Coordinates of N, CA and C in Angstrom, one line a residue:
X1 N 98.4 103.9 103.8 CA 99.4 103.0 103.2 C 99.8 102.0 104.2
X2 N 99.5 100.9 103.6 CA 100.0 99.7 104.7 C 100.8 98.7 104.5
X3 N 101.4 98.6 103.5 CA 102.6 98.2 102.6 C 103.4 98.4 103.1
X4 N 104.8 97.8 102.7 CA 105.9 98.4 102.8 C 106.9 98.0 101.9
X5 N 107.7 98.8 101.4 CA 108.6 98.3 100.3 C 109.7 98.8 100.1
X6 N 110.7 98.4 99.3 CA 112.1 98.8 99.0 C 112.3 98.9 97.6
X7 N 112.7 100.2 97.3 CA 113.3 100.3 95.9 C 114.6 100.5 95.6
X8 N 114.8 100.0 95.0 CA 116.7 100.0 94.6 C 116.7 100.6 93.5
X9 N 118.0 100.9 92.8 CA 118.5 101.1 91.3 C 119.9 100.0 91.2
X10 N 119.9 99.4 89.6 CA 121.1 98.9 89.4 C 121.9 99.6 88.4
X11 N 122.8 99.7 88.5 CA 123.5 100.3 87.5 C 125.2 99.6 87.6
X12 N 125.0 100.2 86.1 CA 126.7 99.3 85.7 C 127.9 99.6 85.8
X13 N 128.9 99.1 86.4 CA 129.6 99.5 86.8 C 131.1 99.2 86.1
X14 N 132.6 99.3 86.2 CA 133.7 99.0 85.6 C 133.3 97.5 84.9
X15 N 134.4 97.5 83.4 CA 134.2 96.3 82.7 C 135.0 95.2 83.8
X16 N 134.7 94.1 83.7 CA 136.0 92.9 84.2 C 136.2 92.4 82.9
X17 N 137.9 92.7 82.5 CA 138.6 92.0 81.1 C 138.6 90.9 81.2
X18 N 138.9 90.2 82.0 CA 138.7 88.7 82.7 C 138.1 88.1 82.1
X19 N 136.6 88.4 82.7 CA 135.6 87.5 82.3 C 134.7 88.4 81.2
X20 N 134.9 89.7 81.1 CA 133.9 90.3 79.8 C 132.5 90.5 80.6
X21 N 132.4 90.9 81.8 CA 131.3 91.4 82.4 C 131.4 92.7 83.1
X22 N 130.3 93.2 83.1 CA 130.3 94.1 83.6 C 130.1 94.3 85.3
X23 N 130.6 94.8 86.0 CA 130.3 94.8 87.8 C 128.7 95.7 88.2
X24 N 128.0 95.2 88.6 CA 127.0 95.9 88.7 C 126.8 96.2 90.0
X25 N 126.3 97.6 90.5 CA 125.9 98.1 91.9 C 124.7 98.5 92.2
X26 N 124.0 98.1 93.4 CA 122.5 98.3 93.7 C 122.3 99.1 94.9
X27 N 121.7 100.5 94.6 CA 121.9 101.5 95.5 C 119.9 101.5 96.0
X28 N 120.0 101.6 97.1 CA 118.5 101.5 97.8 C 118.0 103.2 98.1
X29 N 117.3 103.4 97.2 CA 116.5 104.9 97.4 C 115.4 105.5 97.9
X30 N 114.5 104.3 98.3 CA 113.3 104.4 99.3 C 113.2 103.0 99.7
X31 N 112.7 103.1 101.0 CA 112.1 102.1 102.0 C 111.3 102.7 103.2
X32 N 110.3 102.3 102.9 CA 109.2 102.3 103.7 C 107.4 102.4 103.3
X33 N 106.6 103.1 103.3 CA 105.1 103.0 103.1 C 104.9 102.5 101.8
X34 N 103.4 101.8 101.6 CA 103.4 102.0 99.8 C 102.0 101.7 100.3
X35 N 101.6 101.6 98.9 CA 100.3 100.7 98.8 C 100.2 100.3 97.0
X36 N 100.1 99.0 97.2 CA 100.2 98.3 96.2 C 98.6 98.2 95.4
X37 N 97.8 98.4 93.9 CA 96.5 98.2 93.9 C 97.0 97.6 92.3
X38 N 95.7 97.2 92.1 CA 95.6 96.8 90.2 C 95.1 98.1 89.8
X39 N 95.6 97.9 88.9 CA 94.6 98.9 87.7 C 93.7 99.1 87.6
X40 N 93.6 100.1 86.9 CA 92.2 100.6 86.6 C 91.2 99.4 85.7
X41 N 90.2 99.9 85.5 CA 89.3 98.5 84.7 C 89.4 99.1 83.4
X42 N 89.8 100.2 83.1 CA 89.7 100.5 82.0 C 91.2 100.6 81.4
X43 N 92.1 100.4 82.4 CA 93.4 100.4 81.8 C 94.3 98.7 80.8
X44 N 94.7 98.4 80.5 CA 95.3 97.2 80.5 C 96.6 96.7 81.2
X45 N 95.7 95.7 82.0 CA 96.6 95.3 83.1 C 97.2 93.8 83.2
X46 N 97.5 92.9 81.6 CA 97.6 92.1 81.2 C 98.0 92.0 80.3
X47 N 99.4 91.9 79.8 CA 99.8 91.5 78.3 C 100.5 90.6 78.7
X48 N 100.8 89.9 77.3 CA 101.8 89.1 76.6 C 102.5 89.1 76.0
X49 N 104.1 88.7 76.9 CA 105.5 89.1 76.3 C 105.9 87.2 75.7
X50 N 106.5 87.5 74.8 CA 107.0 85.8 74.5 C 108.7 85.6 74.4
X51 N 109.2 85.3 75.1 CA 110.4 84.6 75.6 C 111.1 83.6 74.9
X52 N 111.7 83.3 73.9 CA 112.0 82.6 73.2 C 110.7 81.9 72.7
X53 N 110.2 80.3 73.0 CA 108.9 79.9 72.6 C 108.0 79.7 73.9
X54 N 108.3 80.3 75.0 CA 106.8 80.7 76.5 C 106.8 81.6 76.6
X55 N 105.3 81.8 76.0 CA 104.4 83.4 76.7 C 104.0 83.5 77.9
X56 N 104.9 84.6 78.3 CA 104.4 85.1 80.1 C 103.6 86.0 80.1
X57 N 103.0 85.8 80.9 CA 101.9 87.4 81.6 C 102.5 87.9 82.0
X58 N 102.3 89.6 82.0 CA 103.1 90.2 82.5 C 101.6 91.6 83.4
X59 N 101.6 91.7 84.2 CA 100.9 92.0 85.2 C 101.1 93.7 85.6
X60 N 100.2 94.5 84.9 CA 100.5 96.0 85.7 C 100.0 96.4 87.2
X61 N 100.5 96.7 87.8 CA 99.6 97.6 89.2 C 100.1 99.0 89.0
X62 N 99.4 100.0 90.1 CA 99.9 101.2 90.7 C 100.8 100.9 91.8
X63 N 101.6 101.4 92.0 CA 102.4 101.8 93.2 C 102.2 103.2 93.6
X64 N 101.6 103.3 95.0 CA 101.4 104.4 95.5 C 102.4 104.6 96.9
X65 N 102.8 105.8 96.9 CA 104.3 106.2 97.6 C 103.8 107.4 98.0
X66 N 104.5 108.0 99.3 CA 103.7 109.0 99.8 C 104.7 110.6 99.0
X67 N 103.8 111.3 98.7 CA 104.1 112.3 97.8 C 105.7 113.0 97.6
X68 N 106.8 112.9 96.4 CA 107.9 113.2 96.5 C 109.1 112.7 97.6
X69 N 108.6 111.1 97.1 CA 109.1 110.2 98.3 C 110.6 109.8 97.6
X70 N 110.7 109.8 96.3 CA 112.1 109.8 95.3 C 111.7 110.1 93.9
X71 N 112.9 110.0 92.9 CA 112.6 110.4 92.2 C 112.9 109.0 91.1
X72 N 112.0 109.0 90.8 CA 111.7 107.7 90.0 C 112.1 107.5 88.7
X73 N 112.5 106.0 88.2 CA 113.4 105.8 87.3 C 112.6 104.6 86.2
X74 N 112.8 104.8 84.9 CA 112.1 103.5 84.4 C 113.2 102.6 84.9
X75 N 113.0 101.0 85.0 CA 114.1 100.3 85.2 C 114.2 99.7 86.7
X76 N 113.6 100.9 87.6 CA 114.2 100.7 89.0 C 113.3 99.1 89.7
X77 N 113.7 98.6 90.4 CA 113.4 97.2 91.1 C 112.5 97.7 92.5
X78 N 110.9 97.2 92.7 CA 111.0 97.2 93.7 C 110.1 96.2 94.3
X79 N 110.3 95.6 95.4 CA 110.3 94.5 96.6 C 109.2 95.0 97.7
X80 N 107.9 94.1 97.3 CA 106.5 94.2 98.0 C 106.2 93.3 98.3
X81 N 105.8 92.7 99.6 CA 105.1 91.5 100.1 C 105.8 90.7 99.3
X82 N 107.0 90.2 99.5 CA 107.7 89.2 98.7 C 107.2 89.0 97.4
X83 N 107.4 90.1 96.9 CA 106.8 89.9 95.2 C 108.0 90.8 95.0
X84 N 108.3 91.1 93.7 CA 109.0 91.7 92.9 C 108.5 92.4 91.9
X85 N 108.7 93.3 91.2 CA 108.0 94.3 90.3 C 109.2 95.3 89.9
X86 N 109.3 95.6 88.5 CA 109.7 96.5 87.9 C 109.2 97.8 87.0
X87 N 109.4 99.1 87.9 CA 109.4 100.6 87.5 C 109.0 100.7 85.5
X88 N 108.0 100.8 85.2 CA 107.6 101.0 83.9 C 107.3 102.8 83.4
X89 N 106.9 103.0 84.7 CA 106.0 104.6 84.3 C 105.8 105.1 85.4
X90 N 105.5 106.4 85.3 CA 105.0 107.3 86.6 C 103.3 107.9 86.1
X91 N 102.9 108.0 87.1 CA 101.2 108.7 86.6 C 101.4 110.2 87.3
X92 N 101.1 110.6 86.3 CA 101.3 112.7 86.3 C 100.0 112.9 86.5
X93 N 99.4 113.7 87.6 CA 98.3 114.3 87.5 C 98.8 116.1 88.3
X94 N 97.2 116.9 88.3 CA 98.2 117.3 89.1 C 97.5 118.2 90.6
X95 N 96.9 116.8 90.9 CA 95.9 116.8 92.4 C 96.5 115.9 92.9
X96 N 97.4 115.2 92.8 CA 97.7 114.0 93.8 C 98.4 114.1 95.2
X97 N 98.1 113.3 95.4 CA 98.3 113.5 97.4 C 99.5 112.3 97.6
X98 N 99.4 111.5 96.6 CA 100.8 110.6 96.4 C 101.2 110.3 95.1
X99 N 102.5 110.0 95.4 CA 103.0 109.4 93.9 C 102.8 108.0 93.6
X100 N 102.6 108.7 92.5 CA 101.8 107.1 91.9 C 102.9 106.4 90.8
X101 N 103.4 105.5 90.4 CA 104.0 104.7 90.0 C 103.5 103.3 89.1
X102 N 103.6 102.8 87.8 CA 103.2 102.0 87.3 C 104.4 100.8 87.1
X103 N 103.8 99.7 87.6 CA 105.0 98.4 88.0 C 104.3 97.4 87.6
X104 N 105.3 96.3 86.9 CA 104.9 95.7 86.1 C 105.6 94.1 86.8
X105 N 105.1 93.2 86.5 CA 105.6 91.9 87.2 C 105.3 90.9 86.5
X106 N 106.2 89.9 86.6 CA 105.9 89.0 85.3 C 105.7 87.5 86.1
X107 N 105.0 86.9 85.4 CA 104.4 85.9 86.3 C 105.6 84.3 85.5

């Protein structure tokens, strides 16, 4: 693994009456190794989300993390080679030598 990355969680935190928002906090749960790859060829690693009236690509990889590195969240944010990518799924096998992670990025 020659990557390196940071994963966070956000979560919501007390209302503000004020303004009608909520305070949000971002706690950092891994930093360090990864390896970032595409998909499989047989998996789909390209769909189309539409946004009011623009369709974005939205881009699957694996995230690979060295084995029982955290415990992973749909939702969670994580920060690769100045790219960005969000926590969709985890891949369950049960030979793996790392954890494998499915992250999604939208172009």
């Amino acid at each position: 693994m020659t990557d390196a990355c940071v994963i966070t969680r956000v979560t919501n935190g007390a209302l503000n009456t004020t303004t009608g928002d909520y305070s949000t906090t971002s706690s950092q749960l891994y930093a360090g190794k990864c390896r970032l790859r595409g998909s499989t060829a047989g998996a789909a690693s390209v769909r189309e989300l539409q946004a009011g009236e623009a369709e974005q690509p939205t881009y699957r990889y694996q995230l690979l993390l060295p084995h029982g590195s955290y415990a992973a969240a749909v939702g969670d944010v994580v920060s690769c080679d100045s790219r960005t990518f969000t926590v969709v799924g985890e891949v369950d096998a049960t030979t793996t030598t790392a954890q494998a992670l499915i992250v999604e990025e939208i172009q």
